[in-house]
Coordinates of C-alpha atoms in Angstrom, one line a residue:
M1 CA -20.8 17.0 -37.7
T2 CA -17.1 16.8 -37.1
N3 CA -15.0 13.6 -37.7
T4 CA -14.6 13.2 -33.9
A5 CA -18.3 13.4 -33.4
R6 CA -18.9 10.8 -36.2
M7 CA -16.4 8.5 -34.4
I8 CA -18.2 8.9 -31.1
L9 CA -21.6 8.4 -32.7
G10 CA -20.4 5.3 -34.5
S11 CA -18.9 3.9 -31.4
A12 CA -22.1 4.5 -29.4
I13 CA -24.2 2.8 -32.1
A14 CA -21.8 -0.1 -32.0
W15 CA -22.2 -0.5 -28.3
L16 CA -26.0 -0.9 -28.6
S17 CA -25.7 -3.3 -31.5
L18 CA -22.9 -5.5 -30.0
G19 CA -22.4 -4.5 -26.4
F20 CA -18.9 -6.0 -26.6
N21 CA -16.4 -7.3 -29.1
Y22 CA -18.5 -10.4 -29.6
P23 CA -22.2 -11.0 -28.7
L24 CA -22.5 -10.8 -25.0
H25 CA -25.6 -12.9 -24.8
A26 CA -23.6 -15.8 -26.2
Q27 CA -21.1 -15.6 -23.3
V28 CA -23.2 -15.1 -20.2
A29 CA -24.2 -18.2 -18.2
T30 CA -27.8 -18.3 -17.0
P31 CA -27.9 -16.4 -13.7
P32 CA -28.5 -18.7 -10.8
A33 CA -31.8 -18.8 -9.1
T34 CA -30.4 -16.9 -6.1
S35 CA -30.0 -13.8 -8.3
S36 CA -33.0 -12.2 -6.6
A37 CA -33.9 -8.8 -5.1
A38 CA -32.3 -10.0 -1.9
M39 CA -29.0 -10.7 -3.7
D40 CA -29.2 -7.2 -5.3
R41 CA -29.5 -5.7 -1.8
D42 CA -26.6 -7.7 -0.5
L43 CA -24.2 -7.0 -3.3
L44 CA -25.0 -3.5 -4.4
E45 CA -22.2 -1.3 -2.8
V46 CA -20.8 -4.4 -1.0
T47 CA -17.4 -4.0 0.6
I48 CA -14.6 -6.6 0.8
P49 CA -15.1 -7.2 4.6
R50 CA -18.9 -7.7 4.1
L51 CA -18.4 -10.0 1.1
E52 CA -15.9 -12.0 3.2
Q53 CA -18.5 -12.4 5.9
M54 CA -21.1 -13.7 3.5
Y55 CA -18.6 -16.2 2.0
R56 CA -17.7 -17.5 5.5
A57 CA -21.3 -17.8 6.3
H58 CA -21.8 -19.8 3.1
K59 CA -24.5 -17.3 2.0
Y60 CA -23.2 -17.2 -1.5
T61 CA -20.6 -19.0 -3.6
V62 CA -18.0 -17.1 -5.6
T63 CA -19.7 -18.4 -8.7
Q64 CA -23.0 -16.9 -7.7
V65 CA -21.4 -13.5 -6.9
V66 CA -19.5 -13.5 -10.2
N67 CA -22.6 -14.3 -12.1
W68 CA -24.4 -11.4 -10.4
Y69 CA -21.8 -9.0 -11.6
I70 CA -21.8 -10.5 -15.1
A71 CA -25.6 -10.0 -15.3
R72 CA -25.2 -6.4 -14.2
I73 CA -22.6 -5.7 -16.8
R74 CA -24.7 -7.3 -19.5
K75 CA -27.7 -5.2 -18.5
Y76 CA -26.0 -1.8 -18.3
N77 CA -22.7 -1.8 -20.2
G78 CA -24.3 -1.1 -23.5
V79 CA -25.2 2.3 -22.3
Y80 CA -22.2 3.2 -20.1
G81 CA -19.4 1.5 -22.1
A82 CA -17.1 0.8 -19.2
I83 CA -16.0 -2.8 -19.9
E84 CA -14.1 -3.3 -23.2
N85 CA -13.3 -7.0 -22.8
L86 CA -15.3 -9.3 -20.5
D87 CA -13.3 -12.4 -19.7
L88 CA -16.2 -14.6 -19.0
K89 CA -14.3 -17.9 -19.4
G90 CA -11.5 -16.8 -17.1
A91 CA -13.7 -15.3 -14.4
L92 CA -16.0 -18.3 -14.1
A93 CA -13.1 -20.7 -14.2
T94 CA -11.5 -18.8 -11.3
A95 CA -14.7 -18.7 -9.4
A96 CA -15.3 -22.4 -9.8
R97 CA -11.8 -23.3 -8.7
E98 CA -12.1 -21.1 -5.6
D99 CA -15.5 -22.7 -4.7
A100 CA -14.0 -26.2 -5.1
D101 CA -10.9 -25.3 -3.0
A102 CA -13.2 -23.9 -0.3
R103 CA -15.3 -27.0 -0.2
A104 CA -12.2 -29.2 -0.1
G105 CA -10.6 -27.1 2.6
G106 CA -13.6 -27.1 4.9
S107 CA -13.5 -24.9 8.0
H108 CA -9.7 -24.7 7.9
Y109 CA -9.5 -23.3 4.4
G110 CA -7.3 -20.2 4.3
R111 CA -8.6 -17.4 2.1
G112 CA -6.4 -14.6 0.7
P113 CA -7.2 -10.9 1.5
M114 CA -9.1 -10.5 -1.8
W115 CA -10.5 -14.1 -2.1
G116 CA -13.6 -14.2 -4.3
V117 CA -13.5 -10.4 -4.9
P118 CA -14.6 -9.5 -8.4
I119 CA -12.4 -6.8 -9.9
V120 CA -11.7 -5.1 -13.2
I121 CA -8.3 -4.3 -14.8
K122 CA -7.5 -1.3 -17.0
E123 CA -6.9 -2.0 -20.7
N124 CA -3.2 -0.9 -20.5
T125 CA -2.4 -3.6 -17.9
S126 CA -1.3 -7.0 -19.1
V127 CA -3.5 -10.0 -18.3
K128 CA -2.1 -13.2 -19.7
G129 CA -3.9 -14.4 -22.8
L130 CA -5.9 -11.2 -23.3
V131 CA -5.3 -8.3 -25.7
T132 CA -3.7 -5.3 -24.1
S133 CA -5.4 -2.8 -26.4
D134 CA -4.1 0.3 -24.5
G135 CA -7.2 2.0 -25.9
W136 CA -5.8 1.9 -29.4
Q137 CA -7.5 0.0 -32.3
G138 CA -4.1 -0.7 -33.8
Y139 CA -3.3 -3.3 -31.1
R140 CA -6.5 -5.1 -31.9
I141 CA -6.1 -5.5 -35.7
S142 CA -6.0 -9.1 -36.8
G143 CA -2.4 -10.2 -37.0
R144 CA -1.1 -7.3 -34.9
E145 CA -2.9 -8.1 -31.6
L146 CA -0.9 -7.3 -28.6
I147 CA -1.8 -10.4 -26.6
A148 CA -0.1 -10.4 -23.2
P149 CA 2.3 -13.3 -22.8
R150 CA 2.1 -13.0 -19.0
D151 CA 0.5 -11.0 -16.2
A152 CA 1.6 -7.6 -15.1
T153 CA 3.1 -7.7 -11.6
I154 CA 0.0 -6.2 -9.9
V155 CA -2.3 -8.8 -11.7
R156 CA -0.1 -11.6 -10.4
R157 CA -0.5 -10.1 -6.9
F158 CA -4.3 -9.8 -7.3
R159 CA -4.5 -13.5 -8.4
V160 CA -2.3 -14.7 -5.4
A161 CA -4.7 -12.7 -3.1
G162 CA -7.7 -14.5 -4.6
A163 CA -9.3 -11.8 -6.7
V164 CA -11.5 -12.8 -9.6
I165 CA -10.7 -10.7 -12.8
L166 CA -14.0 -10.0 -14.6
G167 CA -12.5 -8.2 -17.6
K168 CA -10.7 -5.1 -18.8
T169 CA -11.9 -1.5 -18.8
N170 CA -12.1 1.0 -21.6
M171 CA -9.6 3.9 -21.7
P172 CA -8.5 6.6 -24.2
D173 CA -5.8 5.7 -26.7
F174 CA -2.5 5.2 -24.7
A175 CA -4.1 6.9 -21.6
A176 CA -3.4 10.3 -23.3
S177 CA -6.6 12.1 -22.6
D178 CA -8.6 13.7 -19.8
T179 CA -11.8 12.2 -21.2
N180 CA -12.6 8.5 -21.9
R181 CA -13.0 8.0 -25.7
S182 CA -10.9 5.3 -27.4
S183 CA -10.4 4.2 -31.0
A184 CA -10.5 0.6 -29.7
Y185 CA -14.0 0.7 -28.1
G186 CA -15.6 4.1 -28.0
R187 CA -16.9 6.4 -25.3
T188 CA -17.4 5.7 -21.6
G189 CA -20.1 7.7 -19.8
N190 CA -20.4 8.9 -16.2
A191 CA -22.3 6.5 -14.0
Y192 CA -24.2 9.5 -12.4
D193 CA -25.3 10.8 -15.8
V194 CA -24.2 9.1 -19.0
R195 CA -24.1 12.4 -20.9
F196 CA -21.2 13.6 -18.7
S197 CA -17.6 12.6 -18.8
P198 CA -16.2 10.2 -16.2
G199 CA -12.7 11.7 -16.9
G200 CA -9.7 9.9 -18.2
S201 CA -7.8 7.9 -18.6
S202 CA -9.1 5.5 -15.9
G203 CA -12.7 6.4 -16.8
G204 CA -13.6 2.9 -17.7
T205 CA -12.5 1.5 -14.3
V206 CA -14.2 4.4 -12.5
T207 CA -17.6 3.9 -14.2
A208 CA -17.4 0.2 -13.7
V209 CA -16.7 0.5 -10.0
A210 CA -19.2 3.4 -9.5
A211 CA -21.9 1.4 -11.3
N212 CA -21.2 -1.8 -9.3
F213 CA -19.9 -3.7 -12.3
A214 CA -17.1 -4.8 -10.0
L215 CA -16.1 -4.3 -6.5
L216 CA -12.9 -2.4 -7.3
G217 CA -10.3 -2.1 -10.1
N218 CA -6.9 -0.7 -10.9
G219 CA -6.3 2.7 -12.5
T220 CA -3.1 4.2 -13.9
D221 CA -2.0 7.7 -13.6
T222 CA 0.6 9.7 -15.6
G223 CA -0.8 13.2 -14.9
N224 CA -4.1 12.8 -12.9
S225 CA -5.7 9.6 -14.4
I226 CA -6.6 7.8 -11.2
R227 CA -7.5 10.8 -9.1
M228 CA -9.4 13.0 -11.6
P229 CA -11.8 10.3 -12.8
A230 CA -12.4 9.1 -9.2
A231 CA -13.4 12.7 -8.4
T232 CA -16.1 12.7 -11.1
S233 CA -17.8 9.6 -9.7
A234 CA -17.7 9.7 -5.9
L235 CA -14.9 7.1 -5.6
V236 CA -11.7 6.7 -3.7
G237 CA -8.6 6.8 -6.0
V238 CA -5.1 6.1 -4.6
F239 CA -1.9 7.4 -6.2
P240 CA 0.7 5.6 -4.2
T241 CA 4.2 6.9 -3.6
R242 CA 6.0 6.2 -6.9
G243 CA 7.9 3.0 -6.3
L244 CA 5.6 1.5 -3.8
V245 CA 3.6 -0.4 -6.5
S246 CA 5.2 -1.9 -9.6
I247 CA 4.2 -0.7 -13.0
A248 CA 5.9 -3.7 -14.7
G249 CA 3.5 -5.0 -17.4
I250 CA 1.6 -1.8 -17.8
A251 CA 1.8 -0.2 -21.3
P252 CA 3.5 3.1 -20.6
L253 CA 2.5 6.6 -21.6
D254 CA 5.6 8.1 -19.8
W255 CA 7.5 5.6 -17.7
L256 CA 9.1 8.4 -15.6
L257 CA 5.6 9.6 -14.5
D258 CA 3.4 6.5 -14.7
N259 CA 1.9 4.9 -11.6
T260 CA -0.9 2.5 -10.7
G261 CA -3.2 2.2 -7.8
P262 CA -6.6 1.1 -6.6
I263 CA -10.0 2.7 -7.4
A264 CA -12.7 1.7 -4.9
R265 CA -16.0 2.8 -3.4
D266 CA -14.6 3.2 0.1
V267 CA -11.2 3.7 1.8
T268 CA -11.2 0.4 3.5
D269 CA -11.4 -1.5 0.2
A270 CA -8.7 0.8 -1.3
A271 CA -6.4 0.1 1.6
I272 CA -6.9 -3.7 1.3
A273 CA -6.2 -3.5 -2.4
L274 CA -3.1 -1.3 -2.0
S275 CA -1.7 -3.8 0.6
V276 CA -2.1 -6.5 -2.1
M277 CA -0.6 -4.3 -4.9
A278 CA 2.4 -2.9 -3.0
G279 CA 5.8 -4.5 -3.4
D280 CA 8.6 -5.2 -5.9
N281 CA 8.5 -7.1 -9.2
L282 CA 8.4 -10.6 -7.7
G283 CA 12.0 -11.3 -8.6
D284 CA 12.2 -9.3 -11.9
D285 CA 13.7 -6.0 -10.8
S286 CA 14.8 -5.3 -14.4
M287 CA 11.3 -4.3 -15.2
D288 CA 10.8 -1.6 -12.6
Q289 CA 13.8 -0.2 -10.7
E290 CA 11.6 2.2 -8.8
T291 CA 10.3 -0.5 -6.6
V292 CA 13.7 -1.9 -5.5
G293 CA 14.1 -1.3 -1.8
S294 CA 10.7 0.2 -1.4
A295 CA 9.7 -2.0 1.5
A296 CA 12.5 -0.4 3.6
K297 CA 11.2 3.1 2.9
A298 CA 7.5 2.6 3.1
Q299 CA 5.2 2.5 6.1
P300 CA 4.5 -1.2 6.7
G301 CA 1.3 -2.8 5.6
P302 CA -1.4 -3.9 5.8
Y303 CA -2.7 -0.4 5.3
A304 CA -6.1 -1.1 7.0
Q305 CA -4.2 -0.7 10.3
Y306 CA -3.9 3.1 9.7
L307 CA -7.7 3.6 9.3
K308 CA -8.9 5.4 12.4
P309 CA -12.0 7.6 12.7
D310 CA -10.1 10.3 14.6
A311 CA -7.1 10.3 12.3
L312 CA -7.7 14.0 11.3
K313 CA -7.8 15.3 14.8
G314 CA -4.9 17.7 15.3
K315 CA -3.6 17.4 11.7
R316 CA -2.7 20.5 9.7
F317 CA -3.1 20.8 5.9
G318 CA -2.0 23.6 3.5
V319 CA -3.8 24.6 0.4
P320 CA -1.4 25.0 -2.6
A321 CA -1.7 28.6 -3.8
F322 CA -0.8 27.8 -7.4
I323 CA -3.8 25.4 -7.7
L324 CA -6.3 28.1 -6.6
A325 CA -4.6 30.4 -9.1
G326 CA -4.8 27.8 -11.9
A327 CA -1.0 28.1 -12.6
G328 CA 0.0 26.0 -15.6
I329 CA 2.3 23.0 -15.5
P330 CA 2.8 21.5 -19.0
F331 CA 2.3 17.7 -19.2
Q332 CA 5.7 16.0 -19.2
G333 CA 7.3 19.3 -18.3
I334 CA 9.9 21.3 -20.2
P335 CA 13.3 19.8 -21.1
A336 CA 16.3 21.8 -19.8
A337 CA 17.4 22.7 -23.4
E338 CA 14.1 24.3 -24.3
D339 CA 14.0 27.9 -25.3
T340 CA 12.9 30.2 -22.4
T341 CA 10.3 31.9 -24.5
K342 CA 8.7 28.6 -25.6
A343 CA 8.9 27.4 -22.0
A344 CA 7.0 30.4 -20.8
A345 CA 4.4 30.0 -23.6
A346 CA 4.0 26.4 -22.7
R347 CA 3.3 27.2 -19.1
E348 CA 0.7 29.9 -20.1
A349 CA -1.0 27.4 -22.5
S350 CA -1.3 24.9 -19.6
R351 CA -3.2 27.2 -17.3
V352 CA -6.4 25.7 -15.9
P353 CA -8.5 28.2 -14.0
L354 CA -10.4 27.0 -11.0
R355 CA -14.1 27.3 -11.7
P356 CA -16.2 29.3 -9.2
E357 CA -18.6 26.3 -8.5
T358 CA -15.6 24.1 -7.8
R359 CA -14.0 26.6 -5.5
A360 CA -17.3 26.7 -3.6
A361 CA -17.5 22.9 -3.4
F362 CA -13.9 22.9 -2.2
M363 CA -14.6 25.4 0.6
R364 CA -17.5 23.3 1.8
A365 CA -15.2 20.3 1.9
V366 CA -12.6 22.4 3.9
E367 CA -15.3 23.1 6.5
A368 CA -16.0 19.3 6.7
L369 CA -12.3 18.7 7.3
R370 CA -12.2 21.3 10.0
A371 CA -15.3 19.8 11.6
A372 CA -13.5 16.5 11.7
G373 CA -10.7 18.1 13.7
A374 CA -8.2 19.2 11.1
T375 CA -6.7 22.7 10.6
V376 CA -6.6 23.9 7.0
V377 CA -4.2 26.8 6.3
F378 CA -4.6 29.2 3.4
D379 CA -1.4 31.3 2.7
D380 CA 0.0 32.7 -0.5
S381 CA 3.4 31.3 0.4
I382 CA 2.1 27.7 0.3
L383 CA 3.4 26.3 -3.0
P384 CA 2.9 29.5 -5.0
D385 CA 3.3 30.0 -8.7
S386 CA 7.1 29.7 -8.4
F387 CA 6.6 26.1 -7.3
A388 CA 4.6 25.4 -10.5
E389 CA 7.4 27.0 -12.5
T390 CA 10.1 24.9 -10.7
I391 CA 8.2 21.7 -11.2
S392 CA 7.6 22.5 -14.9
H393 CA 11.3 22.0 -15.5
I394 CA 11.0 18.3 -14.9
G395 CA 11.2 17.3 -18.6
T396 CA 10.5 13.7 -19.4
M397 CA 9.5 13.9 -23.1
P398 CA 12.9 12.8 -24.5
Y399 CA 12.6 9.4 -22.8
V400 CA 9.1 8.2 -23.9
R401 CA 10.2 5.7 -26.5
E402 CA 12.5 3.9 -24.1
G403 CA 9.5 3.0 -21.9
T404 CA 7.5 1.6 -24.9
D405 CA 10.5 -0.5 -26.1
N406 CA 11.0 -1.9 -22.6
F407 CA 7.3 -2.8 -22.3
L408 CA 7.2 -4.5 -25.7
A409 CA 10.5 -6.4 -25.0
H410 CA 8.9 -8.1 -22.0
Y411 CA 5.1 -8.0 -22.6
G412 CA 4.8 -7.7 -26.4
P413 CA 3.5 -10.5 -28.6
P414 CA 5.8 -12.9 -30.5
Q415 CA 5.6 -10.8 -33.7
Y416 CA 7.3 -7.7 -32.3
H417 CA 9.2 -6.7 -29.2
S418 CA 10.1 -3.1 -30.0
A419 CA 8.7 0.0 -31.8
R420 CA 11.3 -0.7 -34.5
E421 CA 10.2 -4.3 -35.0
Y422 CA 6.6 -3.2 -35.2
E423 CA 7.4 -0.7 -38.0
Q424 CA 9.5 -3.2 -39.9
L425 CA 6.8 -5.8 -39.7
F426 CA 3.8 -3.7 -40.6
G427 CA 5.3 -0.8 -42.7
S428 CA 4.0 1.9 -40.4
P429 CA 5.3 3.3 -37.1
L430 CA 3.5 3.2 -33.8
P431 CA 1.9 6.5 -32.9
E432 CA 4.2 9.3 -31.8
T433 CA 2.3 9.6 -28.5
I434 CA 4.2 6.5 -27.3
I435 CA 7.5 6.7 -29.3
G436 CA 8.1 10.5 -29.1
G437 CA 9.1 12.9 -31.8
A438 CA 5.9 15.0 -31.9
K439 CA 4.2 17.7 -30.0
V440 CA 1.9 16.7 -27.1
T441 CA -0.9 18.7 -28.8
P442 CA -0.9 20.4 -32.2
N443 CA -0.8 23.8 -30.5
D444 CA 1.9 23.0 -28.0
P445 CA 4.5 25.8 -28.0
R446 CA 7.2 23.3 -27.0
S447 CA 9.5 21.9 -29.7
P448 CA 9.5 18.2 -30.6
V449 CA 12.4 16.5 -28.9
T450 CA 14.8 13.8 -30.0
Q451 CA 14.3 10.5 -28.2
V452 CA 17.3 9.2 -26.2
Q453 CA 18.0 6.6 -23.5
F454 CA 17.7 8.0 -20.0
E455 CA 20.5 5.9 -18.5
D456 CA 22.9 6.9 -21.3
N457 CA 22.0 10.6 -21.6
P458 CA 24.2 13.1 -19.7
Q459 CA 21.3 15.6 -20.0
A460 CA 19.0 13.3 -18.0
E461 CA 20.1 14.7 -14.7
A462 CA 19.3 18.3 -15.8
D463 CA 16.1 17.2 -17.4
V464 CA 14.6 15.2 -14.6
L465 CA 16.7 14.3 -11.5
V466 CA 17.9 17.8 -10.4
P467 CA 14.6 19.7 -10.9
R468 CA 12.6 16.8 -9.4
Q469 CA 14.7 17.0 -6.2
R470 CA 14.5 20.7 -6.2
A471 CA 10.7 20.6 -6.4
L472 CA 10.5 17.9 -3.7
D473 CA 12.7 20.0 -1.4
V474 CA 10.3 22.9 -1.8
Y475 CA 7.3 20.6 -1.1
D476 CA 8.9 19.2 2.1
A477 CA 10.3 22.6 3.3
T478 CA 6.9 24.1 3.1
L479 CA 5.5 21.3 5.3
D480 CA 8.3 21.8 7.8
R481 CA 8.0 25.6 7.9
L482 CA 4.3 25.7 8.6
H483 CA 4.2 22.5 10.6
L484 CA 1.9 20.9 8.0
D485 CA 1.1 17.2 7.7
G486 CA 0.0 17.4 4.1
Y487 CA -1.8 19.4 1.4
V488 CA -5.5 19.5 0.4
Y489 CA -7.0 20.9 -2.8
P490 CA -9.6 20.2 -5.5
A491 CA -9.0 17.1 -7.5
I492 CA -10.3 18.8 -10.6
Q493 CA -10.5 22.5 -11.6
M494 CA -14.1 22.1 -12.8
P495 CA -17.2 19.9 -12.6
P496 CA -17.6 16.9 -14.8
V497 CA -18.4 18.2 -18.3
D498 CA -21.5 17.5 -20.4
E499 CA -20.3 15.8 -23.5
T500 CA -23.5 16.5 -25.4
M501 CA -22.6 20.2 -25.3
P502 CA -19.5 21.9 -26.9
Q503 CA -16.9 23.0 -24.4
D504 CA -15.0 26.1 -25.6
D505 CA -16.5 25.6 -29.1
T506 CA -15.2 22.0 -29.4
I507 CA -16.0 18.5 -28.3
S508 CA -14.9 18.2 -24.7
S509 CA -11.4 16.8 -23.9
G510 CA -12.0 17.2 -20.2
P511 CA -12.6 17.7 -17.3
H512 CA -9.1 19.0 -16.4
S513 CA -7.1 19.2 -13.3
D514 CA -4.0 20.9 -12.0
T515 CA -2.5 17.9 -10.2
G516 CA 0.0 16.4 -12.6
W517 CA 2.8 17.8 -10.4
V518 CA 2.1 14.9 -8.0
N519 CA 3.5 12.5 -10.7
M520 CA 6.5 14.7 -11.3
V521 CA 7.7 14.5 -7.7
G522 CA 6.3 11.1 -6.9
V523 CA 4.5 11.8 -3.6
P524 CA 1.4 9.9 -2.6
A525 CA -2.1 11.4 -3.0
V526 CA -5.7 10.2 -2.5
V527 CA -9.0 11.4 -3.8
V528 CA -12.2 10.9 -1.6
P529 CA -15.8 11.9 -2.3
G530 CA -15.9 15.5 -1.1
G531 CA -19.5 16.6 -1.8
W532 CA -21.9 17.3 -4.6
Y533 CA -22.6 19.9 -7.2
S534 CA -26.0 21.4 -7.6
N535 CA -26.6 19.2 -10.7
G536 CA -26.2 16.0 -8.8
L537 CA -22.6 15.2 -9.9
P538 CA -19.8 14.5 -7.5
F539 CA -17.0 16.7 -6.3
G540 CA -13.7 15.1 -5.3
L541 CA -11.3 16.2 -2.6
E542 CA -7.5 15.4 -3.0
I543 CA -5.0 15.1 -0.2
S544 CA -1.3 14.6 -0.6
A545 CA 1.4 13.6 2.0
R546 CA 5.2 13.2 2.3
K547 CA 6.8 10.4 0.3
W548 CA 6.2 6.9 1.8
K549 CA 3.5 8.1 4.2
D550 CA 0.8 6.2 2.3
G551 CA -0.6 4.7 5.5
D552 CA -1.1 8.1 7.2
L553 CA -2.6 9.4 4.0
L554 CA -5.2 6.6 3.9
G555 CA -5.9 7.2 7.5
W556 CA -6.8 10.8 6.9
A557 CA -9.0 9.8 3.9
Y558 CA -10.8 7.3 6.0
A559 CA -11.5 9.8 8.8
F560 CA -12.9 12.2 6.3
E561 CA -15.1 9.5 4.7
Q562 CA -16.4 8.4 8.1
A563 CA -17.2 12.0 9.1
T564 CA -19.0 12.9 5.9
H565 CA -20.4 9.7 4.2
F566 CA -20.7 11.6 0.9
R567 CA -20.7 8.5 -1.3
K568 CA -24.1 7.4 -2.7
P569 CA -24.7 4.9 -5.5
P570 CA -25.8 6.2 -8.9
V571 CA -29.2 5.3 -10.5
L572 CA -28.4 3.6 -13.8
V573 CA -30.5 3.4 -17.0
D574 CA -30.5 0.4 -19.2
K575 CA -31.6 2.1 -22.4
G576 CA -30.6 5.3 -24.2
L577 CA -28.2 6.6 -26.7
L578 CA -26.0 9.6 -26.1
S579 CA -26.9 12.3 -28.7
I580 CA -23.9 13.9 -30.1
E581 CA -25.3 15.6 -33.2
R582 CA -24.3 19.2 -33.3

């Protein structure tokens, strides 16, 4: 058995013996008497509008609803491993306060757009007073804990809107994996079959939402990490236009590519959540310059106004040829100074062929799009391999450490506020994944790069700004030339993978996608349930649009959802241990 396998097995055993970081049974309040079969029927797959109706009708209190979710987490999380840190005290305190405010306010009490909505937050997102593990055990070592001194901007926005934060979701170390295994907590399983991967790095949020551990949650996405996991689990995952939603307070993997957005069970809930999340840094623009002035560029919210059942009628979508061909785009791109031979080798090493069963599922989804009134265009000139090559030259690796230092300066614990201070204090550096200086993978043909400040580096324009604009120009020009509204393509190049079986003679690191280019140009994209594989696992369809057309994009996703109704809840098991012996 390999070391990795031992780590997963040890983590799995730990789940069953502990469930959480501390004994869960000692935290959970006794469920109220109203936690009955009727309550299960009301709350399983509940939406924000339906929950609001029940609150207004005084059918349930917020405390009752929160306790229902807590009980469900307690029952199933030991198997699925989605929730790393349950904030029982905080969740119940918020619920009690909202119930008291509603009683005091009477019929004139004004509720926020997410009042009483139980949500989860990904482990790289700062929640004041909780550890931001970022999936890494090092941030949880006694004396080194990265305890958030304040909330991330999106968390502040969720709180103002009335959301109840249940806890934080598992993720791979530093969000740097397409599967969901972490040194901080272990493995997360797919809600539709725990043996299979939910994808990464937002797999914890995805499994929590799919399994009805929460109504929705946030994901983060540096190369596919909202969209690919959502596709494995019949969910809606939104990658907003970069700059629409602040990433301040989110531990970065690569701040020039990172984004955050909602993961929900339907488009309406995702639109409501995006309306809450969107906007600048609430007065602290130094944390995220991308959001400055975003309101003037974006379609105005709330985004539910764009949700029309006939939104696909007359719309035209192109299928990117390079995705069907599996053309490779190296994660974080290729810096301008890289040797051309190594650059070509990196592109070849990044190829991800489209599996036949995924191509077949995609073609079925295309027929569903056409049935809903859209035209789907296949043409070899639509974003061909040359587009993939162009976008590969957006090279962000030299600037990784700057993002980590900026995050620690504002959201680090009192003991350290930079990577240098961490190393001086504890005698060992932070991992190179987040401070640079190493290859992305051991077999990466690209050379390690020296870390520099983006703002002070004359090479930054050639590394990032010029190739980014060049790629965006090609993206937009293709839309103009063929009179297209957007692009449509598989969210993943393969089905969710069985992690009890070797994949290419090794423990799976997938599934994998060919969609990291979206981060590199910053356009919006959304994943919706697009059908099912023959083994009962979901297929996800991805749609992208022009920058700042997030409302239109959600409208198309809604129309597809209403025309197909592919989403169905998983059937969970409350016992079982994933066998990973080889």
